[in-house]
Coordinates of C-alpha atoms and ligand atoms in Angstrom, one line a residue:
M550 CA 10.3 3.0 -26.7
N551 CA 8.6 4.9 -23.8
K552 CA 11.5 7.0 -22.6
T553 CA 10.4 7.7 -19.0
P554 CA 11.4 4.9 -16.7
V555 CA 8.9 3.5 -14.3
K556 CA 10.3 3.8 -10.8
V557 CA 10.0 0.6 -8.9
A558 CA 10.7 0.2 -5.2
V559 CA 11.4 -3.3 -3.8
T560 CA 11.9 -3.9 -0.1
G561 CA 13.8 -6.9 1.3
A562 CA 16.0 -6.6 -1.8
A563 CA 18.7 -8.9 -0.4
G564 CA 16.2 -11.7 0.4
Q565 CA 15.3 -14.8 -1.5
I566 CA 12.1 -13.6 -3.1
A567 CA 13.7 -10.4 -4.3
Y568 CA 16.5 -12.5 -5.8
S569 CA 14.0 -13.8 -8.3
L570 CA 11.6 -10.9 -8.5
L571 CA 14.2 -8.2 -9.3
F572 CA 15.5 -10.0 -12.4
R573 CA 12.0 -10.4 -13.8
I574 CA 11.1 -6.7 -13.2
A575 CA 14.4 -5.7 -14.9
S576 CA 13.7 -8.0 -17.8
G577 CA 10.4 -6.3 -18.6
S578 CA 8.0 -9.1 -17.3
V579 CA 6.0 -6.6 -15.3
F580 CA 5.9 -3.3 -17.1
G581 CA 6.3 -4.7 -20.6
P582 CA 9.1 -4.8 -23.2
E583 CA 8.8 -1.0 -24.1
T584 CA 9.1 0.4 -20.6
P585 CA 12.5 1.2 -19.0
V586 CA 12.7 0.6 -15.2
E587 CA 14.7 2.2 -12.5
L588 CA 15.0 0.1 -9.3
N589 CA 15.0 1.5 -5.8
L590 CA 16.2 -1.2 -3.4
L591 CA 15.4 -0.9 0.3
E592 CA 17.1 -3.1 2.9
I593 CA 18.0 -2.9 6.6
T594 CA 21.4 -1.5 7.2
P595 CA 23.2 -4.8 7.9
A596 CA 22.0 -6.2 4.5
L597 CA 23.1 -3.2 2.4
H598 CA 26.3 -4.9 1.4
A599 CA 24.6 -8.0 0.2
T600 CA 22.2 -5.8 -1.7
E601 CA 25.2 -4.3 -3.5
G602 CA 26.0 -7.8 -4.7
V603 CA 22.4 -8.3 -6.0
A604 CA 22.8 -4.9 -7.9
M605 CA 26.1 -6.1 -9.4
E606 CA 24.4 -9.2 -10.8
L607 CA 21.5 -7.1 -12.1
F608 CA 24.1 -4.9 -13.9
D609 CA 25.9 -8.0 -15.2
S610 CA 22.7 -9.2 -16.7
A611 CA 22.8 -6.2 -19.1
F612 CA 19.1 -5.8 -19.2
P613 CA 18.2 -3.4 -22.0
L614 CA 15.4 -1.9 -19.9
L615 CA 17.2 -1.3 -16.7
T616 CA 18.2 2.4 -16.4
G617 CA 19.5 2.6 -12.9
I618 CA 19.6 1.1 -9.4
N619 CA 19.5 3.0 -6.1
I620 CA 20.2 1.2 -2.8
T621 CA 19.2 2.6 0.6
D622 CA 18.1 1.8 4.1
D623 CA 15.9 4.9 4.2
P624 CA 12.2 4.3 3.2
A625 CA 11.8 8.0 2.2
K626 CA 14.6 7.6 -0.4
A627 CA 13.4 4.2 -1.5
F628 CA 9.8 5.4 -2.2
D629 CA 10.8 8.8 -3.6
G630 CA 8.8 9.2 -6.9
A631 CA 8.0 5.5 -6.9
N632 CA 5.2 4.4 -9.3
A633 CA 5.1 0.9 -7.9
A634 CA 6.3 -0.7 -4.6
F635 CA 6.8 -4.3 -3.8
L636 CA 6.9 -4.6 0.0
V637 CA 8.6 -7.9 0.3
G638 CA 10.9 -7.3 3.3
A639 CA 9.7 -8.4 6.7
K640 CA 10.9 -10.0 9.8
P641 CA 10.6 -13.8 9.6
R642 CA 8.9 -15.7 12.4
G643 CA 11.4 -16.6 15.1
K644 CA 11.6 -20.0 16.8
G645 CA 8.8 -20.2 19.3
E646 CA 7.6 -16.7 18.5
E647 CA 3.9 -16.0 18.9
R648 CA 2.0 -14.8 15.8
S649 CA 1.0 -11.7 17.7
A650 CA 4.7 -10.8 18.4
L651 CA 5.4 -11.2 14.7
L652 CA 2.4 -9.1 13.9
G653 CA 3.7 -6.4 16.1
A654 CA 7.3 -6.5 14.9
N655 CA 6.2 -6.3 11.3
G656 CA 3.6 -3.7 12.0
K657 CA 6.4 -1.5 13.2
I658 CA 8.0 -1.9 9.7
F659 CA 4.8 -1.3 7.7
G660 CA 3.5 1.8 9.5
P661 CA 6.6 3.9 8.7
Q662 CA 6.8 2.5 5.2
G663 CA 3.1 3.5 4.6
A664 CA 3.9 7.0 5.9
A665 CA 7.0 7.2 3.6
L666 CA 4.9 6.1 0.6
N667 CA 2.3 8.7 1.5
D668 CA 4.9 11.5 1.6
H669 CA 7.2 10.5 -1.2
A670 CA 5.6 8.2 -3.8
A671 CA 4.3 9.3 -7.2
D672 CA 0.5 10.0 -7.4
D673 CA -0.1 6.8 -9.4
I674 CA 1.7 4.6 -6.8
K675 CA 0.6 0.9 -6.7
V676 CA 1.6 -1.1 -3.6
L677 CA 1.8 -4.8 -3.4
V678 CA 2.6 -6.3 0.1
V679 CA 4.2 -9.7 0.1
G680 CA 5.9 -9.7 3.5
N681 CA 3.9 -11.7 6.0
P682 CA 1.4 -11.4 7.7
A683 CA 0.7 -9.7 4.3
N684 CA -3.0 -8.8 4.8
T685 CA -2.6 -7.1 8.1
N686 CA 0.7 -5.5 7.1
T687 CA -1.2 -3.9 4.2
M688 CA -3.9 -2.6 6.5
I689 CA -1.2 -1.0 8.7
A690 CA 0.6 0.6 5.7
A691 CA -2.7 1.9 4.3
S692 CA -3.7 3.4 7.6
H693 CA -0.5 5.5 7.6
A694 CA -1.1 6.7 4.0
K695 CA -4.3 8.7 4.1
D696 CA -3.5 10.6 0.9
I697 CA -3.2 7.5 -1.2
P698 CA -6.5 5.8 -2.2
A699 CA -6.9 2.7 0.0
E700 CA -7.4 0.3 -2.9
R701 CA -3.9 1.1 -4.1
F702 CA -2.7 -1.0 -1.1
T703 CA -3.0 -4.6 -2.0
A704 CA -1.8 -7.9 -0.3
M705 CA -0.7 -10.8 -2.4
M706 CA -3.2 -13.6 -2.8
R707 CA -1.9 -14.5 -6.3
L708 CA 0.4 -17.2 -5.1
D709 CA -2.6 -19.0 -3.5
H710 CA -4.6 -18.3 -6.7
N711 CA -1.8 -19.8 -8.9
R712 CA -1.4 -22.8 -6.6
S713 CA -5.2 -23.4 -7.0
L714 CA -4.9 -23.2 -10.8
S715 CA -2.0 -25.6 -10.7
Q716 CA -3.8 -28.2 -8.6
L717 CA -6.9 -28.0 -10.8
S718 CA -4.8 -28.2 -13.9
Q719 CA -3.1 -31.3 -12.8
K720 CA -6.3 -33.0 -11.6
I721 CA -8.4 -32.2 -14.7
G722 CA -5.7 -32.3 -17.3
V723 CA -6.0 -28.9 -18.8
P724 CA -3.5 -26.0 -19.0
T725 CA -3.8 -23.5 -16.2
T726 CA -4.7 -20.8 -18.8
E727 CA -8.0 -22.6 -19.5
I728 CA -9.2 -22.2 -16.0
K729 CA -11.1 -18.9 -15.4
N730 CA -12.5 -17.2 -12.4
M731 CA -11.0 -19.1 -9.5
I732 CA -11.1 -17.1 -6.3
V733 CA -9.2 -17.4 -3.1
W734 CA -11.1 -15.5 -0.4
G735 CA -9.7 -14.1 2.8
N736 CA -6.3 -14.2 4.5
H737 CA -3.0 -15.4 3.1
S738 CA -2.8 -18.0 5.8
A739 CA -4.0 -21.5 6.4
D740 CA -7.5 -20.0 7.0
Q741 CA -7.8 -19.0 3.3
F742 CA -10.8 -20.2 1.3
P743 CA -9.9 -21.4 -2.2
D744 CA -13.3 -21.5 -3.9
I745 CA -14.1 -23.1 -7.2
T746 CA -17.8 -22.1 -7.2
Y747 CA -17.5 -19.8 -10.2
A748 CA -14.5 -21.4 -11.9
T749 CA -15.0 -22.5 -15.5
I750 CA -13.1 -24.3 -18.2
A751 CA -14.2 -23.4 -21.8
G752 CA -17.5 -22.2 -20.3
E753 CA -18.2 -25.4 -18.3
K754 CA -18.2 -25.4 -14.5
V755 CA -15.1 -26.8 -12.8
S756 CA -17.3 -28.1 -10.0
D757 CA -18.9 -30.5 -12.6
K758 CA -15.4 -31.9 -13.4
V759 CA -14.1 -32.7 -9.9
D760 CA -15.5 -34.7 -7.0
A761 CA -16.8 -32.5 -4.1
A762 CA -15.0 -34.8 -1.6
W763 CA -11.7 -34.2 -3.5
V764 CA -12.3 -30.4 -3.3
E765 CA -13.0 -30.6 0.5
Q766 CA -10.5 -33.1 1.6
D767 CA -7.6 -32.7 -0.9
F768 CA -7.8 -29.5 -2.9
I769 CA -8.6 -26.9 -0.3
P770 CA -6.2 -28.1 2.4
R771 CA -3.4 -28.7 -0.1
V772 CA -3.6 -25.2 -1.5
A773 CA -4.0 -23.6 2.0
K774 CA -1.0 -25.6 3.3
R775 CA 1.2 -25.5 0.2
G776 CA 3.7 -23.0 1.8
A777 CA 4.4 -25.5 4.5
E778 CA 4.7 -28.4 2.0
I779 CA 7.2 -26.4 0.0
I780 CA 9.3 -25.7 3.1
E781 CA 9.3 -29.4 4.0
V782 CA 10.3 -30.6 0.5
R783 CA 12.6 -27.8 -0.7
G784 CA 14.1 -27.0 2.7
S785 CA 13.2 -23.3 2.5
S786 CA 10.1 -21.3 1.8
S787 CA 8.5 -20.5 -1.6
A788 CA 10.6 -17.9 -3.3
A789 CA 10.5 -18.1 -7.1
S790 CA 6.8 -19.0 -7.2
A791 CA 6.2 -16.1 -4.8
A792 CA 8.1 -13.8 -7.2
A793 CA 6.2 -15.2 -10.2
A794 CA 2.9 -14.4 -8.4
A795 CA 4.1 -10.9 -7.6
V796 CA 4.9 -10.4 -11.2
D797 CA 1.5 -11.6 -12.3
H798 CA -0.3 -9.4 -9.8
M799 CA 1.5 -6.2 -10.7
R800 CA 1.5 -6.9 -14.5
D801 CA -2.3 -7.5 -14.5
W802 CA -2.8 -4.3 -12.4
V803 CA -0.8 -2.3 -14.9
T804 CA -2.0 -3.8 -18.2
G805 CA -5.5 -5.1 -17.2
T806 CA -7.2 -8.4 -17.0
P807 CA -9.2 -9.9 -19.9
E808 CA -12.8 -8.9 -20.2
G809 CA -15.1 -11.0 -18.0
E810 CA -12.2 -12.6 -16.0
W811 CA -11.1 -12.0 -12.5
V812 CA -8.2 -13.0 -10.2
S813 CA -7.7 -13.0 -6.4
V814 CA -6.5 -9.8 -4.8
A815 CA -6.6 -8.7 -1.2
L816 CA -7.4 -5.0 -0.7
P817 CA -9.1 -3.0 2.0
S818 CA -12.7 -4.0 2.2
D819 CA -15.6 -1.7 1.4
G820 CA -17.8 -3.9 3.6
S821 CA -19.0 -6.2 0.8
Y822 CA -19.3 -9.9 1.1
G823 CA -19.6 -9.7 4.9
I824 CA -16.0 -8.5 5.3
D825 CA -15.6 -5.6 7.8
E826 CA -14.7 -2.3 6.2
G827 CA -10.9 -1.8 6.2
L828 CA -9.9 -5.5 6.7
V829 CA -7.6 -6.6 3.9
A830 CA -9.1 -9.7 2.4
G831 CA -8.9 -11.7 -0.8
V832 CA -11.8 -11.0 -3.1
P833 CA -12.4 -11.4 -6.9
C834 CA -11.0 -8.4 -8.8
Y835 CA -10.5 -7.4 -12.4
A836 CA -8.0 -4.7 -13.4
K837 CA -9.0 -1.9 -15.8
D838 CA -7.3 1.4 -16.6
G839 CA -4.6 0.8 -14.0
E840 CA -7.0 0.1 -11.1
W841 CA -8.2 -3.0 -9.3
V842 CA -12.0 -3.2 -9.3
R843 CA -13.9 -5.5 -6.9
V844 CA -16.4 -7.9 -8.6
E845 CA -19.7 -6.9 -7.0
G846 CA -22.9 -8.8 -6.3
L847 CA -21.9 -12.5 -6.5
D848 CA -24.4 -14.7 -4.7
L849 CA -22.9 -16.7 -1.8
S850 CA -24.0 -20.0 -0.5
E851 CA -23.9 -21.0 3.1
V852 CA -20.7 -22.9 2.6
Q853 CA -19.0 -19.8 1.0
R854 CA -20.3 -17.5 3.7
A855 CA -18.8 -19.8 6.3
G856 CA -15.4 -19.9 4.5
I857 CA -15.3 -16.1 4.3
E858 CA -16.5 -15.7 7.9
R859 CA -13.7 -17.9 9.2
N860 CA -11.2 -15.5 7.5
V861 CA -13.0 -12.4 8.7
K862 CA -12.7 -13.7 12.3
A863 CA -9.0 -14.4 11.9
L864 CA -8.4 -11.0 10.3
R865 CA -10.3 -9.3 13.1
E866 CA -8.0 -11.0 15.6
E867 CA -5.0 -9.8 13.7
R868 CA -6.4 -6.3 13.6
D869 CA -7.0 -6.3 17.3
A870 CA -3.4 -7.5 18.0
V871 CA -2.0 -4.5 16.1
K872 CA -4.6 -1.9 17.0
D873 CA -2.0 0.4 18.6
L874 CA -0.2 0.5 15.2
L875 CA -3.2 1.7 13.2
V876 CA -3.9 5.4 12.8
Ligands
LIG1634 P1 14.1 -13.4 3.3 O1 14.2 -13.5 4.8 O2 14.9 -14.2 2.4 O3 14.2 -11.9 2.9 C1 13.6 -10.8 3.6 C2 14.5 -9.6 3.5 O4 13.8 -8.5 4.1 C3 15.8 -9.8 4.3 O5 16.9 -9.5 3.4 C4 15.7 -8.7 5.3 O6 17.0 -8.1 5.6 C5 14.7 -7.7 4.7 N1 14.1 -6.8 5.6 C6 13.7 -7.0 6.9 N2 13.2 -5.9 7.4 C7 13.2 -5.0 6.5 C8 12.8 -3.6 6.4 N3 12.3 -3.0 7.5 N4 13.0 -2.9 5.3 C9 13.6 -3.5 4.2 N5 14.0 -4.8 4.2 C10 13.8 -5.5 5.3 O7 12.5 -13.7 3.1 P2 11.8 -14.0 1.7 O8 11.8 -15.5 1.5 O9 12.3 -13.2 0.6 O10 10.3 -13.6 2.1 C11 9.9 -12.3 2.3 C12 8.5 -12.2 2.9 O11 7.6 -12.8 2.0 C13 8.4 -13.0 4.2 O12 7.7 -12.2 5.1 C14 7.6 -14.2 3.8 O13 6.8 -14.8 4.9 C15 6.7 -13.6 2.8 N6 6.0 -14.5 1.8 C16 4.8 -14.1 1.4 C17 4.1 -14.8 0.5 C18 2.7 -14.4 0.0 O14 2.1 -15.1 -0.8 N7 2.2 -13.2 0.5 C19 4.6 -16.1 0.0 C20 6.1 -16.2 0.1 C21 6.6 -15.7 1.4 O15 6.5 -16.7 2.4

């Protein structure tokens, strides 16, 4: 067994996503069955007591790979020496609260966390932002961490990606694992663009197996509004599926994706695909040697360009709403 534990920081540790995520990290689902993990749990002060309770349950699970748990309300301590950070904690949208107010409130969390990551995390830090609005929170955190390569800051599109696989799998009648190269472009919001253009099943195009009207009228809106559907049916927002997506994202980042395959990852744009440099948008990526690599040079149709542009417009508006929080 690899003796050095990987240090993993998780924010929002007393929340509902963390309640699923932490147990999967501790069980080895992310860093593999040979790698011990040490958990640093960050919460706001009033939630520290509840976090102690989560830690008690983690200990009671007697995970062979879990070497220790540190609980704190100080980002500098939480990110000290961290190799991976799951930024899950965020302020939920209040009743009647404007999106711009939420953007501002969360921006105030993610700026200081970006700065603390910059000053205290390990050189190989990998950051996954889950807390909403995830894309813009990622942009804010990255802007406060100039010493960390921008592409180490990612926002989670994997839940949208997995939701797409699930809908296609049920429609076509194949396991999700057979469906390759789905992509969800853009923002983790209702603007997102789930795109089956390049998706294949055993080398055959998915677009030849489904009706174009179904894609437009059922598939895309269903995936884009799946979060709201879960809230309506379950009575609270997606938690275990969000944790599963976070596990998939970080595991692939660490261990790599299969040759020739990609997944959906939001990372600061380099200007490709008509996405303004710095905006954090979902693009197709593969993982190699511990880094996400953007798939370059895909030809885009008019319909695809329009879907991406809709997201660029929304992300520009979010960026403008938080411009005072960017450095
Ligand atoms: P919960 O409200 O259950 O938990 C959030 C936790 O974060 C709370 O315990 C809170 O005390 C803590 N927190 C707040 N500010 C903090 C700070 N400054 N430092 C550390 N912790 C802090 O929410 P949960 O259901 O776990 O969802 C967490 C976030 O994920 C939300 O913003 C939610 O909107 C977002 N989601 C993102 C998804 C994605 O695909 N990117 C999907 C699922 C989810 O909706």
